[in-house]
CSV table of C-alpha atoms in Angstrom, one decimal:
chain,number,residue,atom,x,y,z
K,1,UNK,CA,17.7,6.8,37.0
K,2,UNK,CA,16.4,9.1,35.1
K,3,UNK,CA,12.7,9.1,33.1
K,4,UNK,CA,14.8,8.3,30.5
K,5,UNK,CA,15.9,5.5,31.4
K,6,UNK,CA,12.5,4.6,33.0
K,7,UNK,CA,11.2,4.6,29.6
K,8,UNK,CA,13.2,2.4,27.7
K,9,UNK,CA,12.5,-0.8,29.7
K,10,UNK,CA,8.9,-0.2,29.9
K,11,UNK,CA,9.3,-0.3,25.9
K,12,UNK,CA,11.3,-3.4,26.0
K,13,UNK,CA,9.7,-4.9,28.9
K,14,UNK,CA,7.0,-4.1,26.6
K,15,UNK,CA,8.1,-5.1,23.4
K,16,UNK,CA,9.0,-7.8,25.2
K,17,UNK,CA,5.8,-9.0,26.5
K,18,UNK,CA,3.9,-8.1,22.7
K,19,UNK,CA,7.0,-11.1,21.4
K,20,UNK,CA,5.9,-13.4,24.0
K,21,UNK,CA,1.8,-12.8,23.5
K,22,UNK,CA,2.8,-13.3,19.8
K,23,UNK,CA,5.2,-16.1,19.8
K,24,UNK,CA,2.4,-18.3,21.9
K,25,UNK,CA,-0.8,-16.9,20.4
K,26,UNK,CA,1.3,-18.9,16.8
K,27,UNK,CA,1.3,-21.6,18.9
K,28,UNK,CA,-2.4,-22.0,19.9
K,29,UNK,CA,-3.6,-20.7,16.5
K,30,UNK,CA,-2.3,-24.0,14.9
K,31,UNK,CA,-2.6,-26.5,17.5
K,32,UNK,CA,-6.9,-25.7,18.1
K,33,UNK,CA,-7.7,-23.3,15.3
K,34,UNK,CA,-8.4,-18.8,14.6
K,35,UNK,CA,-12.1,-19.1,15.4
K,36,UNK,CA,-11.4,-22.0,18.5
K,37,UNK,CA,-9.1,-19.8,20.8
K,38,UNK,CA,-10.0,-17.6,23.4
K,39,UNK,CA,-8.3,-15.0,24.5
K,40,UNK,CA,-7.4,-16.7,27.9
K,41,UNK,CA,-5.8,-18.9,26.4
K,42,UNK,CA,-3.8,-16.5,24.9
K,43,UNK,CA,-2.6,-15.1,28.4
K,44,UNK,CA,-2.1,-18.9,30.2
K,45,UNK,CA,-0.1,-19.7,27.3
K,46,UNK,CA,1.7,-16.5,27.0
K,47,UNK,CA,1.6,-16.6,31.6
K,48,UNK,CA,0.5,-13.2,31.6
K,49,UNK,CA,-2.9,-11.9,32.1
K,50,UNK,CA,-5.2,-10.7,30.4
K,51,UNK,CA,-4.9,-6.3,31.2
K,52,UNK,CA,-1.2,-7.5,29.7
K,53,UNK,CA,-3.0,-8.3,26.6
K,54,UNK,CA,-5.1,-5.6,26.4
K,55,UNK,CA,-2.6,-2.7,26.4
K,56,UNK,CA,-1.0,-4.0,22.8
K,57,UNK,CA,-3.7,-5.6,21.3
K,58,UNK,CA,-7.1,-5.2,21.4
K,59,UNK,CA,-9.4,-7.8,19.9
K,60,UNK,CA,-7.3,-11.7,19.1
K,61,UNK,CA,-8.2,-10.4,14.9
K,62,UNK,CA,-5.5,-7.2,15.5
K,63,UNK,CA,-3.0,-9.8,17.7
K,64,UNK,CA,-4.0,-12.8,14.7
K,65,UNK,CA,-2.6,-10.0,11.9
K,66,UNK,CA,0.0,-8.6,13.5
K,67,UNK,CA,1.5,-12.7,14.2
K,68,UNK,CA,0.5,-12.9,9.7
K,69,UNK,CA,3.0,-9.2,9.2
K,70,UNK,CA,5.2,-10.7,11.2
K,71,UNK,CA,5.8,-14.1,8.6
K,72,UNK,CA,4.4,-12.3,5.8
K,73,UNK,CA,7.7,-9.8,6.0
K,74,UNK,CA,9.8,-12.1,6.8
K,75,UNK,CA,9.2,-14.0,3.7
K,76,UNK,CA,9.3,-10.8,1.4
K,77,UNK,CA,12.1,-10.1,2.7
K,78,UNK,CA,13.8,-13.7,2.1
K,79,UNK,CA,12.5,-13.7,-1.4
K,80,UNK,CA,13.9,-10.0,-2.2
K,81,UNK,CA,17.3,-10.7,-0.2
K,82,UNK,CA,17.5,-13.8,-2.2
K,83,UNK,CA,17.1,-12.0,-5.6
K,84,UNK,CA,19.1,-9.8,-4.7
K,85,UNK,CA,22.5,-10.9,-4.7
K,86,UNK,CA,23.3,-11.6,-8.2
K,87,UNK,CA,23.7,-7.7,-9.1
K,88,UNK,CA,22.0,-5.8,-12.1
K,89,UNK,CA,22.4,-9.8,-13.7
K,90,UNK,CA,19.3,-12.4,-12.9
K,91,UNK,CA,21.0,-16.6,-12.5
K,92,UNK,CA,17.7,-17.7,-12.8
K,93,UNK,CA,18.6,-20.8,-10.9
K,94,UNK,CA,21.1,-20.0,-8.6
K,95,UNK,CA,18.2,-17.6,-7.3
K,96,UNK,CA,16.0,-20.4,-8.0
K,97,UNK,CA,17.8,-22.5,-5.7
K,98,UNK,CA,18.3,-19.1,-2.8
K,99,UNK,CA,15.1,-19.4,-2.5
K,100,UNK,CA,13.7,-21.7,-2.2
K,101,UNK,CA,16.3,-23.2,0.0
K,102,UNK,CA,15.7,-20.4,2.9
K,103,UNK,CA,11.9,-19.5,1.7
K,104,UNK,CA,10.1,-19.7,5.7
K,105,UNK,CA,8.0,-23.9,4.7
K,106,UNK,CA,6.4,-24.2,7.9
K,107,UNK,CA,3.2,-25.7,8.4
K,108,UNK,CA,2.0,-25.2,11.8
K,109,UNK,CA,2.5,-21.6,9.4
K,110,UNK,CA,0.8,-22.7,6.4
K,111,UNK,CA,-2.9,-24.0,8.4
K,112,UNK,CA,-1.9,-20.8,10.7
K,113,UNK,CA,-2.1,-18.6,7.6
K,114,UNK,CA,-4.6,-21.0,6.1
K,115,UNK,CA,-7.2,-19.6,8.6
K,116,UNK,CA,-6.1,-16.4,8.5
K,117,UNK,CA,-7.8,-16.9,5.1
K,118,UNK,CA,-10.9,-17.8,5.0
K,119,UNK,CA,-11.5,-15.6,8.1
K,120,UNK,CA,-10.4,-12.7,5.9
K,121,UNK,CA,-12.2,-14.5,3.3
K,122,UNK,CA,-16.0,-13.2,5.2
K,123,UNK,CA,-14.3,-10.1,6.3
K,124,UNK,CA,-13.7,-6.9,3.4
K,125,UNK,CA,-11.6,-5.0,5.5
K,126,UNK,CA,-9.9,-8.1,7.0
K,127,UNK,CA,-9.3,-9.3,3.2
K,128,UNK,CA,-7.6,-6.0,2.0
K,129,UNK,CA,-5.2,-5.8,4.4
K,130,UNK,CA,-4.7,-9.2,3.7
K,131,UNK,CA,-4.4,-8.0,-0.2
K,132,UNK,CA,-1.8,-6.1,0.9
K,133,UNK,CA,0.5,-7.4,2.5
K,134,UNK,CA,0.5,-9.8,-0.6
K,135,UNK,CA,1.4,-7.0,-3.4
K,136,UNK,CA,3.8,-6.2,-1.0
K,137,UNK,CA,5.8,-9.8,-1.3
K,138,UNK,CA,5.2,-9.3,-5.0
K,139,UNK,CA,6.2,-5.7,-5.5
K,140,UNK,CA,9.1,-6.1,-4.3
K,141,UNK,CA,10.3,-9.8,-6.7
K,142,UNK,CA,8.9,-7.8,-9.3
K,143,UNK,CA,10.6,-5.0,-8.9
K,144,UNK,CA,14.0,-7.5,-8.4
K,145,UNK,CA,12.6,-9.1,-11.7
K,146,UNK,CA,12.2,-5.6,-13.9
K,147,UNK,CA,16.1,-4.3,-12.3
K,148,UNK,CA,17.5,-7.7,-14.3
K,149,UNK,CA,15.5,-6.6,-16.7
K,150,UNK,CA,17.8,-6.2,-19.8
K,151,UNK,CA,20.6,-8.9,-19.1
K,152,UNK,CA,17.4,-11.6,-18.3
K,153,UNK,CA,14.6,-12.3,-20.4
K,154,UNK,CA,12.2,-13.9,-18.7
K,155,UNK,CA,10.0,-15.8,-20.8
K,156,UNK,CA,7.1,-14.2,-23.3
K,157,UNK,CA,4.0,-15.6,-22.2
K,158,UNK,CA,3.9,-14.2,-19.0
K,159,UNK,CA,3.6,-10.0,-19.9
K,160,UNK,CA,6.1,-7.9,-18.0
K,161,UNK,CA,7.9,-8.1,-14.4
K,162,UNK,CA,4.8,-8.1,-12.3
K,163,UNK,CA,3.2,-10.7,-14.4
K,164,UNK,CA,6.6,-13.0,-13.7
K,165,UNK,CA,5.8,-11.9,-9.8
K,166,UNK,CA,2.6,-13.6,-9.5
K,167,UNK,CA,3.3,-16.3,-11.2
K,168,UNK,CA,6.1,-16.8,-8.6
K,169,UNK,CA,2.9,-15.7,-5.6
K,170,UNK,CA,1.1,-18.1,-7.5
K,171,UNK,CA,3.3,-21.1,-7.4
K,172,UNK,CA,4.5,-20.5,-4.2
K,173,UNK,CA,0.2,-20.8,-3.2
K,174,UNK,CA,-0.2,-24.6,-5.1
K,175,UNK,CA,3.1,-25.8,-2.9
K,176,UNK,CA,2.0,-24.8,0.4
K,177,UNK,CA,-1.3,-26.3,-0.2
K,178,UNK,CA,-0.2,-29.6,-1.1
K,179,UNK,CA,2.6,-28.8,2.1
K,180,UNK,CA,0.0,-28.8,3.9
K,181,UNK,CA,-2.1,-32.2,2.8
K,182,UNK,CA,1.3,-34.9,2.7
K,183,UNK,CA,3.6,-32.3,5.9
K,184,UNK,CA,6.9,-33.4,2.6
K,185,UNK,CA,9.1,-30.4,2.9
K,186,UNK,CA,11.5,-31.0,0.7
K,187,UNK,CA,9.0,-32.2,-1.6
K,188,UNK,CA,7.4,-29.1,-1.5
K,189,UNK,CA,11.0,-27.3,-1.4
K,190,UNK,CA,12.1,-30.3,-4.4
K,191,UNK,CA,8.8,-29.4,-6.5
K,192,UNK,CA,8.5,-25.0,-6.3
K,193,UNK,CA,12.5,-25.1,-7.9
K,194,UNK,CA,11.0,-26.7,-10.0
K,195,UNK,CA,7.9,-24.2,-10.8
K,196,UNK,CA,10.3,-21.3,-10.9
K,197,UNK,CA,12.8,-21.8,-13.4
K,198,UNK,CA,10.1,-23.5,-16.0
K,199,UNK,CA,8.4,-20.6,-15.0
K,200,UNK,CA,11.4,-17.8,-15.3
K,201,UNK,CA,12.7,-19.8,-17.7
K,202,UNK,CA,12.8,-22.0,-21.6
K,203,UNK,CA,12.4,-25.1,-18.9
K,204,UNK,CA,16.1,-25.9,-19.5
K,205,UNK,CA,17.1,-23.9,-16.5
K,206,UNK,CA,18.5,-21.7,-18.8
K,207,UNK,CA,17.1,-17.7,-20.3
K,208,UNK,CA,15.0,-17.2,-22.6
């Protein structure tokens, strides 16, 4: 076996270890809440030693943020892909249907995200990182709405595409807060679809 082959195996093994730690942490954080979990508990759930943990993450905060980043990137990709399927035109009702169909609406994830939000509110550096990720999601939506502006008029009350994107993210935040309490995923998808359609059209399902 060459040195290159060995390096590849080490890289793959480390990536697998990191992924397993993230999966285990997600389950433990969702069950117990951030701030009530130790590194030892994450390691035990993943079946690894503390050495394996520290070879991938310096702190629980770093692991927590990696977990958030993974899910935030997934949501941004889901939204962007769903909005990109209409070409230059933007069929708002159809796009909304696609977004609400694929969007990650998972109660365990929302519990973890809410814990992270509370944690970030007390730590300016973490808060800024969280704001950066939310900006990326908003910009992905705004870019799609901006590219469709010549074909689909948005309600004037929203202002520009960035204003419309902020409204979309706010609607998602509101729906997921309700979902945390009633645990009704089907109702959340329906409600989110209704809100987004009302926001991005004249309320009847047709472009303004």
